[in-house]
JSON list of C-alpha atoms and ligand atoms in Angstrom, two decimals:
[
{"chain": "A", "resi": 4, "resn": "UNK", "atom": "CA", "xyz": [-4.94, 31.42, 12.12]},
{"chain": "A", "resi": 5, "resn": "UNK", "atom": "CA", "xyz": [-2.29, 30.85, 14.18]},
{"chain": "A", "resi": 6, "resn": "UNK", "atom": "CA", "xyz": [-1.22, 33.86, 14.73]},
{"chain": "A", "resi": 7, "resn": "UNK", "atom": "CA", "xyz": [-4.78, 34.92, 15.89]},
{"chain": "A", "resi": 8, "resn": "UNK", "atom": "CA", "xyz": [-4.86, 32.09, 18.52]},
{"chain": "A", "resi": 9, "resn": "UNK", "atom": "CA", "xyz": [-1.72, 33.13, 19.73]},
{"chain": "A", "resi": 10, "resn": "UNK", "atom": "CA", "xyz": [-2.55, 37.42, 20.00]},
{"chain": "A", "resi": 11, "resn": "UNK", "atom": "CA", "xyz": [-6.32, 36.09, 20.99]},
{"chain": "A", "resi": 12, "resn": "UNK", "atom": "CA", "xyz": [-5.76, 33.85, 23.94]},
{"chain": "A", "resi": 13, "resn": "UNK", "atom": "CA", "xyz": [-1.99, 35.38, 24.90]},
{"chain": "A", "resi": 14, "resn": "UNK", "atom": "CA", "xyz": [-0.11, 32.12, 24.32]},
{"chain": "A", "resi": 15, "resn": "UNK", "atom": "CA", "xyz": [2.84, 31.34, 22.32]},
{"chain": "A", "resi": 16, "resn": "UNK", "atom": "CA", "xyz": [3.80, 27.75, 21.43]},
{"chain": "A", "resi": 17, "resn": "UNK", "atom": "CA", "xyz": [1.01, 25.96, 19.41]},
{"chain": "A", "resi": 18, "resn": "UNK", "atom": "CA", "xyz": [1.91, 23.11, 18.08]},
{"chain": "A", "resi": 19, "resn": "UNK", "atom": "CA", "xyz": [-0.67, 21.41, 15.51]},
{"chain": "A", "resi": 20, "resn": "UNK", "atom": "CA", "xyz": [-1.13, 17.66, 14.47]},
{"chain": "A", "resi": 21, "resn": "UNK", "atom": "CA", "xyz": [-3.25, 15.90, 11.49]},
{"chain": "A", "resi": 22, "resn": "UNK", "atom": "CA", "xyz": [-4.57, 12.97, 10.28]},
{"chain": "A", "resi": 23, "resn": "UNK", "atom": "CA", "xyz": [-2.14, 11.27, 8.36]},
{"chain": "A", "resi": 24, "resn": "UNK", "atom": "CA", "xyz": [0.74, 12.64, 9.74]},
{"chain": "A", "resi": 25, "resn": "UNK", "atom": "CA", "xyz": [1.66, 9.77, 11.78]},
{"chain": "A", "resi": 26, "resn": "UNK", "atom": "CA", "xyz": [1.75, 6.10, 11.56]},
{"chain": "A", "resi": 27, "resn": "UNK", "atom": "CA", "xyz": [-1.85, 5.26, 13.07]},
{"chain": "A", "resi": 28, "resn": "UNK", "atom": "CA", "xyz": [-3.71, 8.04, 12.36]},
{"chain": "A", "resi": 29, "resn": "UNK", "atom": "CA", "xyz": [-5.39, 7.51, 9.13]},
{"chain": "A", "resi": 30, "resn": "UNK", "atom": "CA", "xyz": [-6.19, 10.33, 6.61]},
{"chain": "A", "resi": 31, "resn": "UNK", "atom": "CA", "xyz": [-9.47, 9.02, 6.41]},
{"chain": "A", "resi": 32, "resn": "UNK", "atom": "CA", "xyz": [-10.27, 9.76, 9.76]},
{"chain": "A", "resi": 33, "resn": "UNK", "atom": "CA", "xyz": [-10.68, 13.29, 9.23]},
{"chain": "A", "resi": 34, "resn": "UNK", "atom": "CA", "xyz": [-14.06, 12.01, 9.12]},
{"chain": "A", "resi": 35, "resn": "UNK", "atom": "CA", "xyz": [-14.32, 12.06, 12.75]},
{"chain": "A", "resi": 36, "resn": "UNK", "atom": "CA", "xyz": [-12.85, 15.13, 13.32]},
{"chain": "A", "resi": 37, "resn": "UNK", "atom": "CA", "xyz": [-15.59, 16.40, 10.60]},
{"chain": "A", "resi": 38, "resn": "UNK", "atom": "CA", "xyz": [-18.46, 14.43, 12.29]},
{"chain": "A", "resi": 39, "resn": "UNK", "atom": "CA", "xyz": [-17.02, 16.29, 15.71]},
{"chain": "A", "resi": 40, "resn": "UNK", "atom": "CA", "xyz": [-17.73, 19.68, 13.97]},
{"chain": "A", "resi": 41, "resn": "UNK", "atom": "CA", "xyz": [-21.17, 19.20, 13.62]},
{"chain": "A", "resi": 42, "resn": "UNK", "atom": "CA", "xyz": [-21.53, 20.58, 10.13]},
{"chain": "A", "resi": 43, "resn": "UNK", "atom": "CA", "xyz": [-19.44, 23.33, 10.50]},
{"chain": "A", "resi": 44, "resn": "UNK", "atom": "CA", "xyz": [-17.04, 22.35, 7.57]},
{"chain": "A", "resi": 45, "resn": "UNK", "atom": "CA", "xyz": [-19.68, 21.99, 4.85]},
{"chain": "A", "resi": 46, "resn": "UNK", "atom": "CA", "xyz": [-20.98, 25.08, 5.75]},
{"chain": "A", "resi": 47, "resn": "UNK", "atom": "CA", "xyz": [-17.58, 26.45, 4.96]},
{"chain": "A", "resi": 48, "resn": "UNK", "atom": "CA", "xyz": [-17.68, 24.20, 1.36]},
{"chain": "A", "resi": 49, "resn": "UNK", "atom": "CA", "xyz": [-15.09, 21.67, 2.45]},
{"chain": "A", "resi": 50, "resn": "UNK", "atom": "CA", "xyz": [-15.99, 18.08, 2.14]},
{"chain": "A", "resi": 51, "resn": "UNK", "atom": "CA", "xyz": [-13.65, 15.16, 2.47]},
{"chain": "A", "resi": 52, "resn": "UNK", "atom": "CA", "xyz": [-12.70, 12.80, 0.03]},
{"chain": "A", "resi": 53, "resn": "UNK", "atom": "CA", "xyz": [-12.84, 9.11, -0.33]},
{"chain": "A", "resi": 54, "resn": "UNK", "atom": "CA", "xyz": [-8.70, 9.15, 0.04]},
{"chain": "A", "resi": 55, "resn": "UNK", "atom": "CA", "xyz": [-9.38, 11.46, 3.15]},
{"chain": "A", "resi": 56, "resn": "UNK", "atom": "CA", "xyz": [-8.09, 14.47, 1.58]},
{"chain": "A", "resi": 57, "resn": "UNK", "atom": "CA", "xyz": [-10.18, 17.65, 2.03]},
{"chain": "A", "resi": 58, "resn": "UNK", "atom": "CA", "xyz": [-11.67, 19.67, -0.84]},
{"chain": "A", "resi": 59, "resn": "UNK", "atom": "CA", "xyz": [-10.66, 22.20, -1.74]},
{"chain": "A", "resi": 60, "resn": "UNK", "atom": "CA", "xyz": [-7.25, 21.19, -2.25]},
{"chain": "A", "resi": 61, "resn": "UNK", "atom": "CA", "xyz": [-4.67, 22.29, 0.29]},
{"chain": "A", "resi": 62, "resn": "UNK", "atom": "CA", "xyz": [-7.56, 22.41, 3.29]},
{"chain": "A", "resi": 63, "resn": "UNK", "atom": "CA", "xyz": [-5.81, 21.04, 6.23]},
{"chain": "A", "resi": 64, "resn": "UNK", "atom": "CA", "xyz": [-7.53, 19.93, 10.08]},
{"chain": "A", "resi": 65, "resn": "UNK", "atom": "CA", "xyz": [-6.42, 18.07, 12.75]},
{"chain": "A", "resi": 66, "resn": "UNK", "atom": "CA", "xyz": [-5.75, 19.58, 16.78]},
{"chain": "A", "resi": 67, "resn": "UNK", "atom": "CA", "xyz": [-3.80, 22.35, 18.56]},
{"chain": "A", "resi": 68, "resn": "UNK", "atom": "CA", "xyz": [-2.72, 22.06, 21.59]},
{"chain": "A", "resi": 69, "resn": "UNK", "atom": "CA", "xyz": [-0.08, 24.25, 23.67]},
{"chain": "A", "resi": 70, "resn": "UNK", "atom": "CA", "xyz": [3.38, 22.96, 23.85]},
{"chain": "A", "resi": 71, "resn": "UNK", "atom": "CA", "xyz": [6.73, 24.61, 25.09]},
{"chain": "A", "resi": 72, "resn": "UNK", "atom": "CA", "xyz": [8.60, 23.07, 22.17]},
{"chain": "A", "resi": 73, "resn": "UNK", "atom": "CA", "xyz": [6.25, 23.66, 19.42]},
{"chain": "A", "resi": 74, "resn": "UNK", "atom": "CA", "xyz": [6.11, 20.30, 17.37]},
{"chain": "A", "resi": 75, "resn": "UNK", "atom": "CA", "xyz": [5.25, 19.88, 13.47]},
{"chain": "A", "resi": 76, "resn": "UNK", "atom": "CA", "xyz": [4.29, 17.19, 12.39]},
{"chain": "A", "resi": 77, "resn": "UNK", "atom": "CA", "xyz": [6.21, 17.49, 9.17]},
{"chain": "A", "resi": 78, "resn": "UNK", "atom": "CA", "xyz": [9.27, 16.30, 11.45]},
{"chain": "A", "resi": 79, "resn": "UNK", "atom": "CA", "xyz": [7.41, 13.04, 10.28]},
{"chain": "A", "resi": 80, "resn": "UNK", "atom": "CA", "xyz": [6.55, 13.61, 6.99]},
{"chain": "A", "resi": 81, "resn": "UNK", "atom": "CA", "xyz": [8.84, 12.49, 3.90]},
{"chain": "A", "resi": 82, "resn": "UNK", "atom": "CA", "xyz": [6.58, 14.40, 1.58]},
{"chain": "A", "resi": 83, "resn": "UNK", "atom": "CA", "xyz": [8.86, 16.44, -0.73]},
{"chain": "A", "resi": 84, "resn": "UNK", "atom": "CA", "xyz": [8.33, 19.68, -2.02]},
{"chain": "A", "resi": 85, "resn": "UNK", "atom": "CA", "xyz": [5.65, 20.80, 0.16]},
{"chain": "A", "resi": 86, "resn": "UNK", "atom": "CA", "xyz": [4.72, 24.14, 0.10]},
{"chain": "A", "resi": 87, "resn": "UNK", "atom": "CA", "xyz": [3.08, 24.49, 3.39]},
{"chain": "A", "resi": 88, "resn": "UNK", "atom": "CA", "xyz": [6.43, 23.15, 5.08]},
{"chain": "A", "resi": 89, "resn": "UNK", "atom": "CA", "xyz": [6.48, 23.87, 9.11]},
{"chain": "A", "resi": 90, "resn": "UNK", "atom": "CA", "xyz": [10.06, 21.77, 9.60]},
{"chain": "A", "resi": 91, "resn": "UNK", "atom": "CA", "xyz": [12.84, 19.80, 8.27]},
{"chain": "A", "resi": 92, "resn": "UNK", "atom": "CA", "xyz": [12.04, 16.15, 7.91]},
{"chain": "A", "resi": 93, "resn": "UNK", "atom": "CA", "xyz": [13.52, 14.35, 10.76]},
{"chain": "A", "resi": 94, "resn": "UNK", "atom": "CA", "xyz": [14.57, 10.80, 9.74]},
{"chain": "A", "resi": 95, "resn": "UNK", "atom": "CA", "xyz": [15.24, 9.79, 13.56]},
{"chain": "A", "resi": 96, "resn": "UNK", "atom": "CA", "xyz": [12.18, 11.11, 14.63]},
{"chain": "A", "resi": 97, "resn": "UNK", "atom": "CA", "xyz": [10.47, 9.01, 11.70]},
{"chain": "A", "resi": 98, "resn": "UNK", "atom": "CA", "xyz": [11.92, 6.02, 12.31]},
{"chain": "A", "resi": 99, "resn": "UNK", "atom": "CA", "xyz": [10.91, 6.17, 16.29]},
{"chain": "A", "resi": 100, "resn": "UNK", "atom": "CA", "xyz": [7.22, 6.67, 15.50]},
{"chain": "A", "resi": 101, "resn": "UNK", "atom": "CA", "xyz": [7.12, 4.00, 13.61]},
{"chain": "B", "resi": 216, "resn": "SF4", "atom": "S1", "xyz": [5.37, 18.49, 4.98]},
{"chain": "B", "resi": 216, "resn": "SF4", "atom": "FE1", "xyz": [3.45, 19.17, 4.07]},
{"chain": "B", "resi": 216, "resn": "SF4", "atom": "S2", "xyz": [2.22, 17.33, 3.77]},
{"chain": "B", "resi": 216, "resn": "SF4", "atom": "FE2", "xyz": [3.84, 16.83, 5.23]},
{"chain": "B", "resi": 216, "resn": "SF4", "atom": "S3", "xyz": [2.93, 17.18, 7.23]},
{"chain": "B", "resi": 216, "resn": "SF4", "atom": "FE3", "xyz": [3.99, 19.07, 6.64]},
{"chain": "B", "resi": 216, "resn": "SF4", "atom": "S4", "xyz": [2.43, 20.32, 5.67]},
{"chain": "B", "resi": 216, "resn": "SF4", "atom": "FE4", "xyz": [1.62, 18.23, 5.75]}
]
């Protein structure tokens, strides 16, 4: 999908951001993004959990935006073993969002 954006609208650093990725933004507010779509995502068979995860497993949202210095949220993330991975953890860059 990125890719697309990027060939589509001629633009080259995207950076992306989710629910649950920092400090106060809640997973469970992926309600709101849901409730912004307008349907959309249950049309497409997702549906969000109680914990704010999405189902089907592995179903990620949250906002693009254009950056020069793409940024990952995963800078923030101590999750280990993640398969979907964008960057190192960043323990400085942790510790100042908190
Ligand atoms: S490391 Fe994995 S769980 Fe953590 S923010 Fe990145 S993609 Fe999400």
């Amino acid at each position: 999908m990125r890719d697309k954006i990027k060939a589509d609208y001629n633009v080259h650093g995207i950076s992306h951001i989710n629910p649950g990725s920092i400090q106060d933004w809640s997973t469970v507010e992926v309600n709101k993004i849901f409730d912004l779509l307008e349907g959309k995502p249950s049309d497409l068979g997702l549906s969000v959990l109680e914990s704010g995860m999405i189902n089907p497993v592995r179903s990620v949202s949250g906002f693009m935006f254009l950056s020069e210095n793409e940024f990952h949220n995963c800078i923030l993330c101590r999750k280990v073993d993640c398969p979907n991975r964008r960057a190192e953890f960043e323990e400085e860059e942790y510790i100042n969002s908190l």
